[in-house]
XYZ file of C-alpha atoms in Angstrom:
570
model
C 0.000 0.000 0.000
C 1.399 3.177 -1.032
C 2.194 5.804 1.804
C -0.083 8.559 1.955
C 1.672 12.452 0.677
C 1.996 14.488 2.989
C 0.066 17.851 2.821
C 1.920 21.371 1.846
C 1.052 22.865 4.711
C 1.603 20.066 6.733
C 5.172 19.947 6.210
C 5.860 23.341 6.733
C 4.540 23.306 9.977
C 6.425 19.975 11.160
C 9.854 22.127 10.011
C 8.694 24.723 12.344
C 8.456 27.523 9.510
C 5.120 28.163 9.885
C 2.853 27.956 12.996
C -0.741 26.073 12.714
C -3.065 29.505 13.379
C -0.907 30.684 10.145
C -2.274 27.779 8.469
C -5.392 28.401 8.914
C -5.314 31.936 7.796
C -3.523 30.762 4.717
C -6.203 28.415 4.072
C -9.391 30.468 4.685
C -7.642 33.190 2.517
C -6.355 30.536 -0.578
C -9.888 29.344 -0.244
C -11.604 33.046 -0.613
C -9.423 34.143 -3.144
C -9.635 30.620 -5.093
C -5.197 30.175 -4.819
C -3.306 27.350 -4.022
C -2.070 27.157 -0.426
C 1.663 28.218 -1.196
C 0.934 31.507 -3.379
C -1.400 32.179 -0.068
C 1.210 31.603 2.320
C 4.234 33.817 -0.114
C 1.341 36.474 -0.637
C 0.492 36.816 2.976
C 4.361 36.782 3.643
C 3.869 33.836 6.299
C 6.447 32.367 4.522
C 9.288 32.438 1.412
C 9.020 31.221 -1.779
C 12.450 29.085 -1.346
C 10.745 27.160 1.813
C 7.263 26.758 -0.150
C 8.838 25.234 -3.225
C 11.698 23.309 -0.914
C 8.493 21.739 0.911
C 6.722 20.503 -2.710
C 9.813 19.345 -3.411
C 9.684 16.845 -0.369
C 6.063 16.629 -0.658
C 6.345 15.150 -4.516
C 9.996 14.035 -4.030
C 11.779 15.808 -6.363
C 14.987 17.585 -6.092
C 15.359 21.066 -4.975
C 18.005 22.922 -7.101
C 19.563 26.449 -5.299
C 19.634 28.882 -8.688
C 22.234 31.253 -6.410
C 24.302 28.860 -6.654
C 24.069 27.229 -9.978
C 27.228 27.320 -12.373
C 26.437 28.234 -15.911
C 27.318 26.102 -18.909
C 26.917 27.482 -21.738
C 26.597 24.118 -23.373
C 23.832 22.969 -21.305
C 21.601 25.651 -21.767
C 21.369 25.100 -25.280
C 19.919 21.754 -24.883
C 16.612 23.600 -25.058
C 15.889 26.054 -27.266
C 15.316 29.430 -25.299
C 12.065 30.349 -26.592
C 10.972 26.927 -24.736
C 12.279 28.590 -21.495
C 10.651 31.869 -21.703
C 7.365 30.744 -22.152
C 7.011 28.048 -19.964
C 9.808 28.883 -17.267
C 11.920 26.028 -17.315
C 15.813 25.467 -17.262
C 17.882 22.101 -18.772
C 20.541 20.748 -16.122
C 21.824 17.772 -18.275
C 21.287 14.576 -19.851
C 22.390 11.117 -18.479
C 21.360 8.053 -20.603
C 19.390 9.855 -22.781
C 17.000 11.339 -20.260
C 17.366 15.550 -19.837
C 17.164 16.796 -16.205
C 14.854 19.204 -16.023
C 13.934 22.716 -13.714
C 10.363 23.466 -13.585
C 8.474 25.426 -11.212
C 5.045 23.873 -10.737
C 5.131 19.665 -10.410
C 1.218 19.764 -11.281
C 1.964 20.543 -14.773
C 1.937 17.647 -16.251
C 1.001 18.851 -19.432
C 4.577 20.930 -20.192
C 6.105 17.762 -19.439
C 4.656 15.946 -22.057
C 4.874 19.113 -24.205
C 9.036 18.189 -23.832
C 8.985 14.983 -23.963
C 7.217 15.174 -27.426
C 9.323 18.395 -28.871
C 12.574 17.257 -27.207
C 11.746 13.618 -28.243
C 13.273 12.857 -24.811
C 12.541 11.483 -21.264
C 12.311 13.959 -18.696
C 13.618 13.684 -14.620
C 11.805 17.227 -13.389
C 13.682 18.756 -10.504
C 12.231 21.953 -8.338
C 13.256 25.664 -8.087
C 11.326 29.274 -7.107
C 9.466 31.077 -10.041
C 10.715 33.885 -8.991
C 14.759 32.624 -9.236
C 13.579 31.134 -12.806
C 13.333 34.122 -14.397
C 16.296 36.112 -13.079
C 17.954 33.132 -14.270
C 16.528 32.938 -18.088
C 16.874 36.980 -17.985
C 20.389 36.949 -17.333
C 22.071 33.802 -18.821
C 18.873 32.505 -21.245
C 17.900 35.676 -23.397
C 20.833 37.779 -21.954
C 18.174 40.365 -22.339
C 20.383 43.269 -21.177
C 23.241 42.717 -23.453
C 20.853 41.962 -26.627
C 19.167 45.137 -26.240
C 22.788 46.348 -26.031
C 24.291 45.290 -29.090
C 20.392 45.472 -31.127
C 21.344 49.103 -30.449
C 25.064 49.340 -31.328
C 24.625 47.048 -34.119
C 22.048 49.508 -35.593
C 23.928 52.580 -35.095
C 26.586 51.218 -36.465
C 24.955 50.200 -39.767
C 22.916 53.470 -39.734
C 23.639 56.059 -42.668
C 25.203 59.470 -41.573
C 22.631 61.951 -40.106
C 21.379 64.311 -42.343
C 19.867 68.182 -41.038
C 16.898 67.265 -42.452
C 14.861 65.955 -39.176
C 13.807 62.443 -37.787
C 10.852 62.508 -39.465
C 12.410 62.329 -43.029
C 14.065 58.644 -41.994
C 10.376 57.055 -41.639
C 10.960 55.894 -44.922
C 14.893 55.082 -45.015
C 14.107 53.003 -42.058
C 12.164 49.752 -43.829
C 15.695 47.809 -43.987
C 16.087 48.337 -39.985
C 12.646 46.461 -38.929
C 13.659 43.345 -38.148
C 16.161 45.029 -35.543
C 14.001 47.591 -34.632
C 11.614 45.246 -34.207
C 13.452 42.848 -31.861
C 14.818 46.155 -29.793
C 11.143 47.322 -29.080
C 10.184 43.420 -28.205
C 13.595 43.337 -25.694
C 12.510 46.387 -23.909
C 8.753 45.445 -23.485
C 9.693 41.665 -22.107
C 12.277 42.984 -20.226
C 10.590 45.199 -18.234
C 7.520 42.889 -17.635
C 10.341 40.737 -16.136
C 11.643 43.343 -13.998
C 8.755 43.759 -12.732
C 8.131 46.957 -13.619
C 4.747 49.120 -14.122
C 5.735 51.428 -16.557
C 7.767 51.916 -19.442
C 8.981 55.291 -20.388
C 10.059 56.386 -24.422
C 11.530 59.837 -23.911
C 12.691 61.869 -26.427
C 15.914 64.208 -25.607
C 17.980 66.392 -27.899
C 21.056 64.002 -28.697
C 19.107 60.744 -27.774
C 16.035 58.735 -26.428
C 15.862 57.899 -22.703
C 14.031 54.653 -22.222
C 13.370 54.364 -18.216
C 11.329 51.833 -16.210
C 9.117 52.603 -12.564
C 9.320 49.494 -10.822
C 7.637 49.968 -7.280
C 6.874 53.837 -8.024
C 10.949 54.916 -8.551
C 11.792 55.454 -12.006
C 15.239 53.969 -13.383
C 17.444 54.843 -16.376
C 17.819 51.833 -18.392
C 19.598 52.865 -21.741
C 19.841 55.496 -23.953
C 18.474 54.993 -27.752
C 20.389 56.687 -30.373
C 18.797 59.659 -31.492
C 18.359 58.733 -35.062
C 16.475 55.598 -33.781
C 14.073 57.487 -32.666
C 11.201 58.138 -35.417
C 11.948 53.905 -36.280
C 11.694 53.154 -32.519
C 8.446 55.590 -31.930
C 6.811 54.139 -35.332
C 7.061 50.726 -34.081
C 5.374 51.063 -30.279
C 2.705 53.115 -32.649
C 2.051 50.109 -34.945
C 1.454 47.647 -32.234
C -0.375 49.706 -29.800
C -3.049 51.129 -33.151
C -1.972 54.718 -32.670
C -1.815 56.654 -36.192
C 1.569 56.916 -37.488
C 1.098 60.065 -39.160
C -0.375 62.347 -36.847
C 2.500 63.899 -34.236
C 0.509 66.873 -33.347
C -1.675 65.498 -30.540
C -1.746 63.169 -27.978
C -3.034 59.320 -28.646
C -3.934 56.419 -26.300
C -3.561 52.885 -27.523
C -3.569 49.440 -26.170
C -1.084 46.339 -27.038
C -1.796 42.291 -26.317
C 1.367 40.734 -25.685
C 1.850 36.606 -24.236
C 5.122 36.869 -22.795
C 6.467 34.415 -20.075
C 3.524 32.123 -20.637
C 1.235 35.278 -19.096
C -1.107 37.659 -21.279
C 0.179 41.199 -20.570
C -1.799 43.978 -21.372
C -0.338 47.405 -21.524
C -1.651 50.846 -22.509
C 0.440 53.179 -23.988
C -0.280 56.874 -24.464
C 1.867 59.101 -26.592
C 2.335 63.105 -26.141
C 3.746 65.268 -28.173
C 7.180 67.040 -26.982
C 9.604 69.647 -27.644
C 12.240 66.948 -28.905
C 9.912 64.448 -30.034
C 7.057 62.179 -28.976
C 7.204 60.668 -25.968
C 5.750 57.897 -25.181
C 4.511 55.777 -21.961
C 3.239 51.919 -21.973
C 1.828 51.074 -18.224
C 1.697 47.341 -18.010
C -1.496 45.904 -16.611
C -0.870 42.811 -14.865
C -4.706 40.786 -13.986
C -2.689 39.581 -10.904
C -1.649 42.681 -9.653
C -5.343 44.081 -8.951
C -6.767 40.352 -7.520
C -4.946 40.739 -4.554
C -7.696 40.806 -1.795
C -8.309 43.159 0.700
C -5.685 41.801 3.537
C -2.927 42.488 0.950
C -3.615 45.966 0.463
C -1.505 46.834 4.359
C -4.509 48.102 6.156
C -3.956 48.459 9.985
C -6.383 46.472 12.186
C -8.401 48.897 13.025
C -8.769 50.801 9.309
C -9.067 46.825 7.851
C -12.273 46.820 10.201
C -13.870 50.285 8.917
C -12.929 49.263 5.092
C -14.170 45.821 5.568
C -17.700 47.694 7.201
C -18.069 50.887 4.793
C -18.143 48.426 2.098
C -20.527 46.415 2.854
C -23.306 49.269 3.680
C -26.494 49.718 1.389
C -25.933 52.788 -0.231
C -24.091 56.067 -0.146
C -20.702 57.507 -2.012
C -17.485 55.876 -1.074
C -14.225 58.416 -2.145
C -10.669 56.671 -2.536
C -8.556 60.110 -3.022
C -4.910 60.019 -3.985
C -2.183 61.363 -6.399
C -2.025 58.887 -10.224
C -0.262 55.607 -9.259
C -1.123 55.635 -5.309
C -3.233 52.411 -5.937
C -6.946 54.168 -5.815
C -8.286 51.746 -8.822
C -6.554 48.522 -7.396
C -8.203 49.528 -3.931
C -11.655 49.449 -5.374
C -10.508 46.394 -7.758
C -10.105 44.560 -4.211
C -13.561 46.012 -2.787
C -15.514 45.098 -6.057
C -14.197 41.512 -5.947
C -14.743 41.119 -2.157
C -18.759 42.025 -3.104
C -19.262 40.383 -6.540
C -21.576 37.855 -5.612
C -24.417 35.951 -7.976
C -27.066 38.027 -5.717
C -25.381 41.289 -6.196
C -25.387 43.512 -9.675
C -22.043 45.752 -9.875
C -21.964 47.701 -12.920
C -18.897 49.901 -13.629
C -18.221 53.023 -15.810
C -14.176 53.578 -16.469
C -12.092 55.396 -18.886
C -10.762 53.420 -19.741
C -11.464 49.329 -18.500
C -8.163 48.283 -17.902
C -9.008 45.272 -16.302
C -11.743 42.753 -16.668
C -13.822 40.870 -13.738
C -16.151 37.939 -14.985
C -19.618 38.737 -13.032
C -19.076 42.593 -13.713
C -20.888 44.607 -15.936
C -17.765 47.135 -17.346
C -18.522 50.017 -19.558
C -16.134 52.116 -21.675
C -16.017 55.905 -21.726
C -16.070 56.879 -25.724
C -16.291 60.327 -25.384
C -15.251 60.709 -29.149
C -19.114 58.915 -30.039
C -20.833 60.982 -27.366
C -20.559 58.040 -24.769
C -19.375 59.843 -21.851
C -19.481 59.390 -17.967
C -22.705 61.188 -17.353
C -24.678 58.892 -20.247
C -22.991 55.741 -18.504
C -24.436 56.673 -15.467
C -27.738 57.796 -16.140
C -28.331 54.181 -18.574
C -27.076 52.379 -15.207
C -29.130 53.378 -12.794
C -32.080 51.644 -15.543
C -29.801 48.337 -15.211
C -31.194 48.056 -11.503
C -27.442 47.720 -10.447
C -26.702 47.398 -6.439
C -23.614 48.708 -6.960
C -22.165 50.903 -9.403
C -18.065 52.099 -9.492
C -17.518 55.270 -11.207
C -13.518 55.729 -12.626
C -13.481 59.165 -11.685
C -15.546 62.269 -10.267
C -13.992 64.806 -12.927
C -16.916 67.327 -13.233
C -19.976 68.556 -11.594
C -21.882 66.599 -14.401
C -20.180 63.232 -13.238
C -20.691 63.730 -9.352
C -24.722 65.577 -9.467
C -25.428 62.049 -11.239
C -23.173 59.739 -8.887
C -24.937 61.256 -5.872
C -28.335 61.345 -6.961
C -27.595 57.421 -7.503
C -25.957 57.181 -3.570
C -28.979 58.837 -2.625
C -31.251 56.759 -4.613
C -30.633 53.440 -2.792
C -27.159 52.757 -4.455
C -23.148 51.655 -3.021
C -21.361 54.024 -5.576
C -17.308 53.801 -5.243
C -15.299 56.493 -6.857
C -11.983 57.980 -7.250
C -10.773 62.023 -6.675
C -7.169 63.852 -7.373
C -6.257 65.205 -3.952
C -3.747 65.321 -1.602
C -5.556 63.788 1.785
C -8.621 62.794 2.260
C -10.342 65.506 4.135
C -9.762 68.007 0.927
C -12.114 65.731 -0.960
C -15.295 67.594 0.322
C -14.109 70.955 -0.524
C -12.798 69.833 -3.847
C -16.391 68.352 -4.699
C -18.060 71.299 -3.478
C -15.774 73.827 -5.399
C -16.548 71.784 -8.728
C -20.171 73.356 -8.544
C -21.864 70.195 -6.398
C -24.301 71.456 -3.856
C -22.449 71.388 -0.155
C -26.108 69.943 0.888
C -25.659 66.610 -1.153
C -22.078 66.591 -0.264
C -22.885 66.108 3.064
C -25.698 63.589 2.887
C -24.159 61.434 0.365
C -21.001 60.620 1.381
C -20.290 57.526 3.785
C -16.478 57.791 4.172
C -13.261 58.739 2.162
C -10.199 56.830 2.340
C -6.726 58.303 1.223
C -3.668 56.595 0.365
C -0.301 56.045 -1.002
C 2.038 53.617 -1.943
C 5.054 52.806 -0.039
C 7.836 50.407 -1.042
C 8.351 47.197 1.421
C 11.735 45.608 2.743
C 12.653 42.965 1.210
C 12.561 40.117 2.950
C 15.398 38.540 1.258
C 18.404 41.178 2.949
C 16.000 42.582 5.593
C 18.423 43.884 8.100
C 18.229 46.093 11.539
C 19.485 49.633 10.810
C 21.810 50.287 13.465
C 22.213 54.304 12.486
C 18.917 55.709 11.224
C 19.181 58.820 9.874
C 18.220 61.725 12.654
C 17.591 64.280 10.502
C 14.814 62.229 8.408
C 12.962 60.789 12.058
C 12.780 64.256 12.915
C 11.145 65.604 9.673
C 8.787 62.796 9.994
C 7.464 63.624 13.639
C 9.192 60.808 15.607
C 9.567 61.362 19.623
C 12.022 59.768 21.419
C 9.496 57.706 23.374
C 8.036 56.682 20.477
C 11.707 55.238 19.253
C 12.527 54.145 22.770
C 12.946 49.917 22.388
C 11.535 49.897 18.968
C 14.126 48.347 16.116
C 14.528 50.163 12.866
C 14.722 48.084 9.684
C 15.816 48.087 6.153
C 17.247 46.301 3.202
C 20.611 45.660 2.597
C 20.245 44.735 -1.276
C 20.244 41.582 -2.957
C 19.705 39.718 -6.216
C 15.932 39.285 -5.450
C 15.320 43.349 -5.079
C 17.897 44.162 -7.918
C 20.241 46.010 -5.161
C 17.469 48.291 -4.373
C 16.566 46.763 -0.583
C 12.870 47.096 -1.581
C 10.587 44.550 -3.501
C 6.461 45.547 -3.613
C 4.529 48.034 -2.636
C 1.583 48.649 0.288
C -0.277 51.044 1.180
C -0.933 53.621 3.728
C -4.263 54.843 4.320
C -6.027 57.693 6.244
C -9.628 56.995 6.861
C -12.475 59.801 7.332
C -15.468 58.358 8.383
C -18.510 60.682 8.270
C -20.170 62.200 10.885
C -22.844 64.886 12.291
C -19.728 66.965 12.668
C -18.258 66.676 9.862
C -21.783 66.749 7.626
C -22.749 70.380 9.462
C -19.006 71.488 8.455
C -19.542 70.078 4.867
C -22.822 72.062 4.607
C -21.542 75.171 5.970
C -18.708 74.988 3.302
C -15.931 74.862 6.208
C -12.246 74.887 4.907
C -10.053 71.986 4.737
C -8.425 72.059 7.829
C -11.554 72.566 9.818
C -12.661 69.188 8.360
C -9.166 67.894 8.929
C -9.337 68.918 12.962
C -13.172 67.547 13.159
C -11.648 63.932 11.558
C -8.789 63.807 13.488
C -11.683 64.239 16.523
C -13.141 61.480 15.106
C -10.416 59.124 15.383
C -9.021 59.567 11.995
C -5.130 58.257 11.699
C -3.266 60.159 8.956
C -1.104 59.122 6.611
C 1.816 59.804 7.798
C 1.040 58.179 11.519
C -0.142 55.170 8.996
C 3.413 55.077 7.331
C 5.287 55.371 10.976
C 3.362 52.685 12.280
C 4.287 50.931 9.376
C 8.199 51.932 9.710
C 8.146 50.596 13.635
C 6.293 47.269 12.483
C 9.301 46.943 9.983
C 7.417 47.504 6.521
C 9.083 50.163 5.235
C 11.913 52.817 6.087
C 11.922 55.998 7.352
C 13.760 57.504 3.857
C 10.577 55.858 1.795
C 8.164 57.369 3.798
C 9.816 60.939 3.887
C 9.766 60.389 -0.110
C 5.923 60.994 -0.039
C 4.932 62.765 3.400
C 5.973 64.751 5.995
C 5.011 65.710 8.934
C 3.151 69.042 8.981
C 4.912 72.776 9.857
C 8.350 71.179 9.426
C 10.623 73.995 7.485
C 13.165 72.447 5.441
């Protein structure tokens, strides 16, 4: 009789990583969010990815292979051809009597096995090693992305015919013999940065060359610079793929491009603007995984988890997620919407534009250029009978009169704003032209936020020498310091060097009340409403972020990056 397998879980808990009540967490939350029980456990950092893949590798007895430690042969690595290893993540180790030793990163899939035994015409002994290590590995020694986008470059210049005074534009046509390489340099910088795991690419045009740069949790870096007569060839190509017009310069365009790359559909939207030196041009990459996080994964505090987890889940009214672009407003309501999308409940949402899309939501698309615009959307959905509507963003008086007369109506409605804390929210909608009467009654609560970059777990180290100045800027008391340990990361191959690796939030929560609704209707100033919140028990975002600092989160310098504490001269 064979011996029963023991359970994931299971194991990790007899090696002492894990504790049982962690278990259980993991478990309720893999169930909820419909994951297996080791992305739960890395996502809810109760664990690493090394000890969840070193415990299926015990579980299905394979062999666990350290990637930090691997030797490269050149040789080896050509045993399968490296578009095999791209897409579905694997690495070749060697062959003994015939059979290939193989790295994969999932044992369950069966199916890329026999994919390689039938295009390798070879038996296969699988061995085990983290996603994560997988692709550093094919990025660096595989594709040797970084010095192919390198030489695509040189080799170009190189073969490119002397520059003329007669503009960029005029090479549009001279360039038809550089596509292929032009081609391959725009396909390099997209896959590379998906694998760097980065959320925006960057095309900018200077005066003696093209800056390409990628934001990878919110901090832009300088990858290369494009030579400048690449730059109508290079600009033409992101164009063509995203379906912007070639030939008009004089305007700005938004486009979308459909790329599989790593085995993963990656969406990105790209929006071009016309500059001094040029185009420039921006793709943001929109990863489906990166918004289906959940609500526990978004960093709320206990106490602010409990309010978000309650405002949600009331009848009707206007809930306001305010923030800056890229402080994670749309993924916050992302992790709402999914939390409430139920077969009983009818969500219908108006965006401009859908960038991602939920099965069991209704999603509309803003086309203001056929008259289909945020006010239409929203006067057609409250006919749908919806329970709960999410509107992209209050822009205009036209856009919030309808999203209130829905909250007042019997309706949830979730919405974004552009301002700095939550608090200036009401007197933003009131000085668009809404009246400070249905300001008052409508709203429920407004949350806002920002993104902060987290240790990485990897080189997490205590900082024996935090900076003085930057504590003091950011409001810390000696008693507040006294016993508590300050953290950060040292750098390592997993962050890139850069001590950080993801992002979470911090949140300041205004929760309405008679106070507050008498100040909104007597058109009180900001920081009247800020004092009556504050009252009310409302944390702010920077007392978020330093109770995030002493938990060991973040760091001090991160924080000061995107608050401060208030009256603090420079």
């Amino acid at each position: 009789m064979s011996k029963k397998r023991q359970k994931l879980g299971e194991t990790l808990v007899g090696w002492g990583v894990i504790d049982p009540n962690a278990l259980a967490d993991a478990l309720a939350y893999a169930k909820e969010h419909r994951k297996r029980i080791g992305e739960a456990l890395v996502e809810l950092e109760l664990c690493g990815e090394d000890d969840v893949v070193k415990a299926l590798a015990t579980q299905f007895g394979l062999e666990y292979i350290d990637l930090e430690g691997h030797q490269v042969d050149r040789d080896v690595l050509k045993l399968i051809p490296s578009k095999l290893c791209e897409d579905y993540m694997i690495l070749p180790l060697g062959e003994d009597n015939g059979r290939l030793k193989v790295i994969i990163t999932d044992p369950l899939d069966l199916e890329t096995l026999d994919l390689l035994r039938f295009r390798l015409n070879k038996e296969i002994t699988p061995t085990l090693a983290p996603l994560g290590k997988v692709k550093q590995f094919i990025d660096k020694f595989v594709n040797m992305e970084g010095d192919v986008l390198s030489k695509t470059m040189k080799s170009i210049d190189e073969d490119a015919p002397e520059e003329d005074d007669s503009g960029v534009d005029s090479k549009l046509i001279d360039a038809s013999e550089a596509d292929a390489p032009i081609i391959k340099l725009v396909n390099l910088i997209i896959t590379e940065a998906v694998h760097g795991r980065a959320s925006d690419i960057h095309i900018e045009p200077m005066a003696d060359r093209v800056r390409v740069r990628y934001r990878t949790d919110g901090v832009c870096h300088v990858r290369d610079d494009i030579p400048k007569h690449m730059q109508a060839a290079v600009i033409t190509r992101f164009k063509i793929i995203a379906g912007i017009d070639i030939a008009e310069r004089r305007i700005p365009q938004d486009g979308r491009i459909k790329m599989k790359i790593g085995g993963g559909r990656i969406d990105f939207r790209v929006s071009s603007l016309p500059a001094y030196h040029g185009e420039s041009m921006v793709l943001r990459i929109l990863r489906p995984d990166a918004v289906a996080i959940g609500i526990p994964a978004l960093g709320f505090s206990e106490q602010d988890y409990e309010r978000f987890s309650k405002i949600i889940k009331r009848p009707n009214g206007i809930f306001l997620v305010t923030g800056p672009t890229g402080s994670g407003k749309t993924t916050t309501l992302y992790a709402a919407l999914q939390e409430l999308n139920k077969p009983d409940t009818k969500i219908i949402t108006a965006e401009d534009p859908v960038e991602y899309n939920f099965p069991g939501m209704n999603q509309c698309q803003v086309r203001d250029d056929i008259g289909l615009t945020f006010p239409k959307i929203l006067r057609a959905m409250l006919r749908q009978a919806p329970n709960i509507i999410l509107v992209g963003e209050i822009r205009d008086s036209a856009v919030g009169d309808v999203a209130i007369q829905a909250a007042l109506t019997g309706h949830l409605v979730f919405s974004t704003l552009h301002t700095n804390d939550a608090p200036s929210a009401i007197t933003r909608l009131i000085d668009m032209g809404i009246k400070p009467f249905l300001v008052a009654s409508s709203i429920q609560a407004i949350m806002g936020q920002r993104l902060i970059r987290v240790i990485c777990s990897e080189c997490k180290v205590e900082d024996p020498d935090p900076d003085p100045k930057t504590l003091r800027i950011l409001g810390f008391t000696e008693e507040e310091l006294e016993g508590k340990t300050i953290w950060k990361g040292a750098g390592c191959q997993r962050c890139g060097g850069s001590g950080y690796r993801g992002r979470v939030g911090i949140f300041e929560m205004l929760l309405m009340n008679t106070e507050l609704r008498d100040l909104a209707f007597n058109r009180a100033p900001a920081t009247q409403l800020r004092a009556a919140a504050r009252r009310s028990g409302m944390a702010t975002l920077l007392e978020d972020g330093k109770y995030k600092i002493l938990k060991g989160v973040t760091t001090p310098e991160d924080l000061l990056r995107i608050t401060q504490a208030e009256g603090i001269a420079d």
